[in-house]
Tab-separated table of N, CA and C and ligand atoms in Angstrom:
chain	number	residue	atom	x	y	z
N	1445	UNK	N	88.506	86.352	113.543
N	1445	UNK	CA	88.290	86.369	112.300
N	1445	UNK	C	89.402	87.738	112.742
N	1446	UNK	N	87.646	88.603	112.530
N	1446	UNK	CA	88.321	90.393	112.617
N	1446	UNK	C	89.305	90.606	113.560
N	1447	UNK	N	88.932	89.943	115.167
N	1447	UNK	CA	89.974	90.605	115.721
N	1447	UNK	C	91.638	90.267	115.340
N	1448	UNK	N	92.055	89.417	114.858
N	1448	UNK	CA	92.813	89.347	114.136
N	1448	UNK	C	93.875	89.856	113.153
N	1449	UNK	N	92.456	90.379	112.643
N	1449	UNK	CA	92.539	91.264	111.263
N	1449	UNK	C	92.974	92.691	111.916
N	1450	UNK	N	91.901	92.821	112.805
N	1450	UNK	CA	92.609	94.206	113.819
N	1450	UNK	C	93.897	94.460	114.403
N	1451	UNK	N	94.191	92.390	115.163
N	1451	UNK	CA	95.177	93.008	115.965
N	1451	UNK	C	96.803	93.050	114.282
N	1452	UNK	N	96.459	92.930	113.426
N	1452	UNK	CA	97.469	92.793	112.315
N	1452	UNK	C	97.669	93.970	111.878
N	1453	UNK	N	96.470	94.966	111.527
N	1453	UNK	CA	96.367	96.249	110.850
N	1453	UNK	C	97.425	96.906	112.363
N	1454	UNK	N	96.563	96.966	113.697
N	1454	UNK	CA	97.272	97.605	114.575
N	1454	UNK	C	98.908	97.111	114.727
N	1455	UNK	N	99.598	96.343	114.331
N	1455	UNK	CA	100.781	95.914	114.287
N	1455	UNK	C	101.890	96.364	113.277
N	1456	UNK	N	100.827	97.388	112.309
N	1456	UNK	CA	102.658	98.182	111.220
N	1456	UNK	C	102.603	99.383	112.206
N	1457	UNK	N	103.150	100.015	111.123
N	1457	UNK	CA	103.760	101.738	111.984
N	1457	UNK	C	103.342	102.598	111.041
N	1458	UNK	N	102.331	101.950	111.707
N	1458	UNK	CA	101.210	103.382	111.175
N	1458	UNK	C	100.244	104.689	112.159
N	1459	UNK	N	101.029	106.098	111.783
N	1459	UNK	CA	101.399	106.627	112.574
N	1459	UNK	C	98.948	106.677	112.923
N	1460	UNK	N	98.478	106.870	111.739
N	1460	UNK	CA	96.480	107.201	111.619
N	1460	UNK	C	96.467	105.779	111.163
N	1461	UNK	N	95.266	104.840	111.148
N	1461	UNK	CA	94.447	104.185	110.154
N	1461	UNK	C	93.252	105.015	109.921
N	1462	UNK	N	92.738	105.011	109.024
N	1462	UNK	CA	91.813	105.328	108.072
N	1462	UNK	C	90.469	103.882	107.879
N	1463	UNK	N	89.021	104.440	108.861
N	1463	UNK	CA	87.749	103.253	108.029
N	1463	UNK	C	86.489	104.750	107.484
N	1464	UNK	N	85.881	102.946	106.846
N	1464	UNK	CA	84.818	104.009	106.579
N	1464	UNK	C	83.954	103.526	107.689
N	1465	UNK	N	83.259	104.885	107.954
N	1465	UNK	CA	81.700	104.452	109.122
N	1465	UNK	C	80.752	103.901	108.207
N	1466	UNK	N	80.524	102.770	108.534
N	1466	UNK	CA	79.714	102.491	106.944
N	1466	UNK	C	78.409	101.993	107.851
N	1467	UNK	N	78.126	102.609	109.823
N	1467	UNK	CA	76.865	102.636	110.321
N	1467	UNK	C	75.427	103.358	110.075
N	1468	UNK	N	75.736	103.929	108.774
N	1468	UNK	CA	74.260	104.384	108.202
N	1468	UNK	C	74.312	104.828	107.137
N	1469	UNK	N	75.390	103.625	105.620
N	1469	UNK	CA	75.390	103.822	104.686
N	1469	UNK	C	73.497	103.634	104.470
N	1470	UNK	N	73.427	103.151	105.081
N	1470	UNK	CA	71.635	102.746	103.890
N	1470	UNK	C	70.869	104.086	105.073
N	1471	UNK	N	70.925	104.636	105.705
N	1471	UNK	CA	69.824	105.911	105.503
N	1471	UNK	C	70.362	107.156	106.248
N	1472	UNK	N	71.294	107.414	105.348
N	1472	UNK	CA	71.339	109.069	104.726
N	1472	UNK	C	71.718	110.069	105.654
N	1473	UNK	N	72.400	109.661	107.518
N	1473	UNK	CA	73.417	110.499	108.287
N	1473	UNK	C	74.476	109.899	107.510
N	1474	UNK	N	75.458	111.647	108.056
N	1474	UNK	CA	76.737	111.614	107.981
N	1474	UNK	C	77.062	111.028	108.445
N	1475	UNK	N	78.684	110.604	108.135
N	1475	UNK	CA	79.456	110.178	108.944
N	1475	UNK	C	80.743	111.000	108.289
N	1476	UNK	N	81.824	110.746	109.425
N	1476	UNK	CA	82.887	111.057	108.755
N	1476	UNK	C	83.720	111.234	107.590
N	1477	UNK	N	84.285	109.949	107.050
N	1477	UNK	CA	84.049	109.789	105.550
N	1477	UNK	C	82.880	108.957	105.122
N	1478	UNK	N	82.184	109.408	104.175
N	1478	UNK	CA	81.180	109.110	104.035
N	1478	UNK	C	81.149	107.844	102.538
N	1479	UNK	N	81.001	107.336	103.006
N	1479	UNK	CA	81.695	105.663	102.174
N	1479	UNK	C	80.316	105.878	100.787
N	1480	UNK	N	79.830	106.936	100.236
N	1480	UNK	CA	78.397	106.905	99.647
N	1480	UNK	C	79.216	106.949	98.112
N	1481	UNK	N	80.968	107.845	97.847
N	1481	UNK	CA	81.822	108.016	97.126
N	1481	UNK	C	83.379	107.322	96.865
N	1482	UNK	N	83.009	106.988	98.619
N	1482	UNK	CA	84.919	106.261	98.338
N	1482	UNK	C	85.472	105.210	96.951
N	1483	UNK	N	83.458	104.888	96.696
N	1483	UNK	CA	84.174	103.829	95.632
N	1483	UNK	C	83.627	104.031	94.165
N	1484	UNK	N	83.016	105.562	94.304
N	1484	UNK	CA	83.094	105.905	92.773
N	1484	UNK	C	83.933	107.057	92.105
N	1485	UNK	N	85.020	107.059	93.160
N	1485	UNK	CA	85.701	108.641	92.728
N	1485	UNK	C	86.797	107.761	92.479
N	1486	UNK	N	86.874	108.686	91.221
N	1486	UNK	CA	89.232	107.501	90.959
N	1486	UNK	C	89.628	108.553	91.786
N	1487	UNK	N	90.582	107.638	91.932
N	1487	UNK	CA	91.686	108.091	93.243
N	1487	UNK	C	93.355	108.726	92.768
N	1488	UNK	N	92.734	108.760	91.161
N	1488	UNK	CA	94.462	109.423	90.466
N	1488	UNK	C	93.385	110.666	89.920
N	1489	UNK	N	92.132	111.133	89.644
N	1489	UNK	CA	92.068	112.509	89.702
N	1489	UNK	C	91.034	112.601	89.493
N	1490	UNK	N	90.465	112.152	90.442
N	1490	UNK	CA	88.559	112.570	91.857
N	1490	UNK	C	87.789	113.029	90.664
N	1491	UNK	N	87.754	112.541	89.796
N	1491	UNK	CA	86.114	112.628	89.166
N	1491	UNK	C	85.251	111.598	90.153
N	1492	UNK	N	83.836	112.247	89.963
N	1492	UNK	CA	83.230	111.170	90.564
N	1492	UNK	C	82.078	110.688	89.793
N	1493	UNK	N	81.597	109.392	89.698
N	1493	UNK	CA	80.126	109.286	88.553
N	1493	UNK	C	80.250	107.962	89.277
N	1494	UNK	N	79.077	107.085	89.224
N	1494	UNK	CA	78.603	106.102	89.892
N	1494	UNK	C	78.912	105.796	88.689
N	1495	UNK	N	79.134	105.562	87.878
N	1495	UNK	CA	78.915	104.209	86.079
N	1495	UNK	C	80.871	103.894	86.428
N	1496	UNK	N	81.876	104.457	87.249
N	1496	UNK	CA	82.945	104.200	87.174
N	1496	UNK	C	82.919	103.460	87.611
N	1497	UNK	N	82.167	102.457	88.814
N	1497	UNK	CA	82.411	101.088	88.818
N	1497	UNK	C	81.516	100.602	88.519
N	1498	UNK	N	82.339	99.102	88.314
N	1498	UNK	CA	81.464	97.398	87.389
N	1498	UNK	C	82.221	96.575	87.965
N	1499	UNK	N	80.797	96.279	89.610
N	1499	UNK	CA	81.877	95.085	89.921
N	1499	UNK	C	82.596	95.231	91.208
N	1500	UNK	N	84.017	94.162	90.814
N	1500	UNK	CA	85.352	94.776	91.155
N	1500	UNK	C	85.972	95.693	90.336
N	1501	UNK	N	85.229	95.948	89.298
N	1501	UNK	CA	86.783	97.310	89.237
N	1501	UNK	C	86.230	98.827	88.810
N	1502	UNK	N	87.367	98.863	89.071
N	1502	UNK	CA	86.899	100.564	89.535
N	1502	UNK	C	87.901	101.007	87.632
N	1503	UNK	N	87.041	102.013	86.262
N	1503	UNK	CA	87.340	102.635	86.035
N	1503	UNK	C	87.083	104.093	84.804
N	1504	UNK	N	88.080	104.772	84.932
N	1504	UNK	CA	87.198	106.213	85.486
N	1504	UNK	C	86.953	106.539	84.324
N	1505	UNK	N	85.965	106.849	84.323
N	1505	UNK	CA	84.787	107.072	82.818
N	1505	UNK	C	85.474	108.802	82.127
N	1506	UNK	N	86.149	109.326	83.267
N	1506	UNK	CA	87.114	110.849	82.644
N	1506	UNK	C	88.585	110.329	81.908
N	1507	UNK	N	89.167	110.057	82.917
N	1507	UNK	CA	90.557	109.668	82.452
N	1507	UNK	C	91.177	108.055	82.390
N	1508	UNK	N	89.918	107.838	82.998
N	1508	UNK	CA	90.735	105.817	81.705
N	1508	UNK	C	91.569	105.239	82.854
N	1509	UNK	N	91.172	105.754	84.622
N	1509	UNK	CA	92.329	104.865	85.023
N	1509	UNK	C	91.295	103.954	85.137
N	1510	UNK	N	92.302	102.221	85.096
N	1510	UNK	CA	91.996	101.450	86.198
N	1510	UNK	C	92.278	100.769	87.067
N	1511	UNK	N	91.247	100.153	87.464
N	1511	UNK	CA	92.278	99.485	89.364
N	1511	UNK	C	91.250	98.787	89.883
N	1512	UNK	N	91.302	97.160	90.554
N	1512	UNK	CA	90.932	96.592	91.678
N	1512	UNK	C	89.588	97.845	91.784
N	1513	UNK	N	88.332	97.916	92.233
N	1513	UNK	CA	87.601	98.304	93.393
N	1513	UNK	C	87.905	99.104	94.866
N	1514	UNK	N	87.898	98.135	95.134
N	1514	UNK	CA	88.511	98.211	96.380
N	1514	UNK	C	89.651	98.182	96.675
N	1515	UNK	N	90.525	98.748	96.285
N	1515	UNK	CA	91.595	99.681	95.741
N	1515	UNK	C	91.931	100.722	95.062
N	1516	UNK	N	91.231	101.470	94.664
N	1516	UNK	CA	90.391	101.999	94.179
N	1516	UNK	C	89.669	102.825	95.997
N	1517	UNK	N	89.248	102.409	96.399
N	1517	UNK	CA	87.915	102.955	97.428
N	1517	UNK	C	88.564	103.050	98.248
N	1518	UNK	N	89.832	101.871	99.096
N	1518	UNK	CA	91.000	102.256	99.777
N	1518	UNK	C	91.513	103.766	99.229
N	1519	UNK	N	92.300	103.266	98.201
N	1519	UNK	CA	93.691	105.320	98.604
N	1519	UNK	C	92.308	106.309	98.522
N	1520	UNK	N	91.053	105.888	98.104
N	1520	UNK	CA	90.146	107.144	98.325
N	1520	UNK	C	90.110	107.638	99.993
N	1521	UNK	N	89.650	106.485	101.171
N	1521	UNK	CA	90.238	106.494	101.967
N	1521	UNK	C	90.415	107.092	102.866
N	1522	UNK	N	92.052	106.528	102.458
N	1522	UNK	CA	92.829	107.519	102.871
N	1522	UNK	C	93.607	109.305	102.861
N	1523	UNK	N	92.854	109.392	101.093
N	1523	UNK	CA	93.315	110.812	100.810
N	1523	UNK	C	92.445	111.500	101.206
N	1524	UNK	N	91.674	111.175	101.865
N	1524	UNK	CA	89.774	110.985	102.086
N	1524	UNK	C	89.953	111.885	103.804
N	1525	UNK	N	90.874	110.853	104.236
N	1525	UNK	CA	91.447	111.103	105.727
N	1525	UNK	C	92.405	112.276	106.351
N	1526	UNK	N	93.527	112.201	105.004
N	1526	UNK	CA	94.524	113.354	105.275
N	1526	UNK	C	93.231	114.467	105.559
N	1527	UNK	N	92.253	114.561	104.586
N	1527	UNK	CA	92.756	116.451	104.121
N	1527	UNK	C	91.296	116.378	105.046
N	1528	UNK	N	90.654	115.459	106.177
N	1528	UNK	CA	89.400	115.316	107.800
N	1528	UNK	C	90.567	115.116	108.711
N	1529	UNK	N	91.540	114.780	108.060
N	1529	UNK	CA	92.037	114.675	109.578
N	1529	UNK	C	92.002	114.934	110.582
N	1530	UNK	N	91.660	116.590	110.609
N	1530	UNK	CA	92.073	117.021	112.062
N	1530	UNK	C	90.321	117.044	112.544
N	1531	UNK	N	89.324	116.823	111.680
N	1531	UNK	CA	88.671	116.429	112.432
N	1531	UNK	C	87.555	115.530	112.945
N	1532	UNK	N	88.787	114.490	112.275
N	1532	UNK	CA	87.907	112.422	112.991
N	1532	UNK	C	88.632	113.115	114.336
N	1533	UNK	N	88.191	112.371	115.072
N	1533	UNK	CA	88.280	111.692	115.842
N	1533	UNK	C	88.753	109.820	116.214
N	1534	UNK	N	89.414	110.820	117.747
N	1534	UNK	CA	91.256	109.738	117.538
N	1534	UNK	C	91.036	108.899	118.772
N	1535	UNK	N	90.583	107.520	118.611
N	1535	UNK	CA	90.192	106.655	119.704
N	1535	UNK	C	91.596	106.469	120.811
N	1536	UNK	N	92.190	106.341	121.590
N	1536	UNK	CA	93.275	105.597	122.053
N	1536	UNK	C	93.662	104.386	122.429
N	1537	UNK	N	94.367	103.494	121.725
N	1537	UNK	CA	94.533	101.914	122.038
N	1537	UNK	C	94.066	101.766	123.569
N	1538	UNK	N	93.747	100.393	123.577
N	1538	UNK	CA	93.905	100.167	125.459
N	1538	UNK	C	95.277	99.331	125.092
N	1539	UNK	N	95.232	99.503	126.220
N	1539	UNK	CA	96.768	98.851	126.343
N	1539	UNK	C	96.493	98.049	128.752
N	1540	UNK	N	96.423	97.803	128.257
N	1540	UNK	CA	96.816	96.188	129.461
N	1540	UNK	C	97.749	96.677	130.248
N	1541	UNK	N	97.195	96.932	131.757
N	1541	UNK	CA	98.719	96.612	132.751
N	1541	UNK	C	99.355	95.528	133.443
M	995	LIG	ZN1	89.568	109.501	85.981
Protein backbone atom coordinates (compact mmCIF):
# COMPACT_ATOMS: atom_id res chain seq x y z
CA UNK A 1 0.00 0.00 0.00
CA UNK A 2 2.84 2.43 0.83
CA UNK A 3 4.39 1.67 -2.55
CA UNK A 4 1.12 2.55 -4.32
CA UNK A 5 0.75 5.77 -2.34
CA UNK A 6 4.35 6.74 -3.09
CA UNK A 7 3.84 6.10 -6.82
CA UNK A 8 0.64 8.17 -6.77
CA UNK A 9 2.41 11.07 -5.04
CA UNK A 10 5.38 11.16 -7.41
CA UNK A 11 3.05 10.97 -10.43
CA UNK A 12 1.70 14.42 -9.51
CA UNK A 13 3.12 17.45 -11.33
CA UNK A 14 4.99 18.98 -8.38
CA UNK A 15 8.64 19.99 -8.23
CA UNK A 16 8.93 19.50 -4.47
CA UNK A 17 7.34 17.02 -2.09
CA UNK A 18 7.72 17.85 1.62
CA UNK A 19 7.43 15.19 4.29
CA UNK A 20 7.69 15.21 8.04
CA UNK A 21 10.56 13.13 9.30
CA UNK A 22 9.05 11.30 12.27
CA UNK A 23 12.17 9.22 12.96
CA UNK A 24 13.13 11.09 16.12
CA UNK A 25 9.74 12.39 17.25
CA UNK A 26 9.90 10.46 20.53
CA UNK A 27 13.54 11.06 21.49
CA UNK A 28 13.72 14.84 21.03
CA UNK A 29 16.34 14.92 18.26
CA UNK A 30 15.91 17.63 15.64
CA UNK A 31 14.46 16.85 12.21
CA UNK A 32 14.35 18.95 9.03
CA UNK A 33 10.66 19.80 9.48
CA UNK A 34 9.93 19.55 13.19
CA UNK A 35 6.77 17.44 13.52
CA UNK A 36 6.12 18.56 17.07
CA UNK A 37 4.56 21.82 15.96
CA UNK A 38 2.87 21.06 12.66
CA UNK A 39 -0.27 19.78 14.36
CA UNK A 40 -0.55 22.52 16.98
CA UNK A 41 0.26 25.57 14.83
CA UNK A 42 -2.53 27.46 13.08
CA UNK A 43 -1.97 27.30 9.32
CA UNK A 44 -3.90 30.57 8.94
CA UNK A 45 -2.35 32.89 11.56
CA UNK A 46 0.65 30.94 12.90
CA UNK A 47 -0.51 30.88 16.52
CA UNK A 48 0.96 27.84 18.27
CA UNK A 49 -0.66 26.15 21.25
CA UNK A 50 -1.11 22.49 22.11
CA UNK A 51 -4.76 23.07 22.88
CA UNK A 52 -5.42 24.17 19.28
CA UNK A 53 -5.77 20.50 18.39
CA UNK A 54 -8.49 18.29 19.79
CA UNK A 55 -8.33 14.85 18.18
CA UNK A 56 -9.23 15.13 14.48
CA UNK A 57 -10.25 18.77 14.80
CA UNK A 58 -8.02 21.82 14.76
CA UNK A 59 -9.47 25.05 16.16
CA UNK A 60 -7.17 28.01 16.67
CA UNK A 61 -7.42 29.53 20.16
CA UNK A 62 -6.32 32.88 18.70
CA UNK A 63 -8.20 33.46 15.43
CA UNK A 64 -10.90 30.76 15.65
CA UNK A 65 -9.88 29.10 12.35
CA UNK A 66 -11.27 25.56 12.30
CA UNK A 67 -10.25 22.76 9.98
CA UNK A 68 -9.46 19.02 9.92
CA UNK A 69 -6.33 18.55 12.06
CA UNK A 70 -4.43 16.55 9.43
CA UNK A 71 -5.22 19.11 6.72
CA UNK A 72 -4.00 21.90 9.01
CA UNK A 73 -0.75 20.00 9.68
CA UNK A 74 -0.29 19.35 5.94
CA UNK A 75 -0.62 23.05 5.20
CA UNK A 76 2.01 23.79 7.85
CA UNK A 77 4.40 21.22 6.39
CA UNK A 78 4.00 22.92 2.98
CA UNK A 79 4.62 26.34 4.51
CA UNK A 80 7.59 25.19 6.62
CA UNK A 81 9.15 23.43 3.64
CA UNK A 82 8.98 26.63 1.59
CA UNK A 83 10.84 28.56 4.28
CA UNK A 84 13.35 25.73 4.86
CA UNK A 85 13.75 24.69 1.24
CA UNK A 86 17.35 25.85 0.96
CA UNK A 87 18.31 23.60 3.89
CA UNK A 88 16.43 20.52 2.73
CA UNK A 89 18.28 17.62 1.28
CA UNK A 90 17.19 16.65 -2.20
CA UNK A 91 16.83 13.01 -3.11
CA UNK A 92 17.10 12.42 -6.82
CA UNK A 93 14.61 9.94 -8.25
CA UNK A 94 15.84 6.48 -9.10
CA UNK A 95 15.41 6.01 -12.82
CA UNK A 96 15.45 2.48 -14.15
CA UNK A 97 17.58 2.10 -17.26
ZN1 LIG B 1 -5.19 31.10 13.98
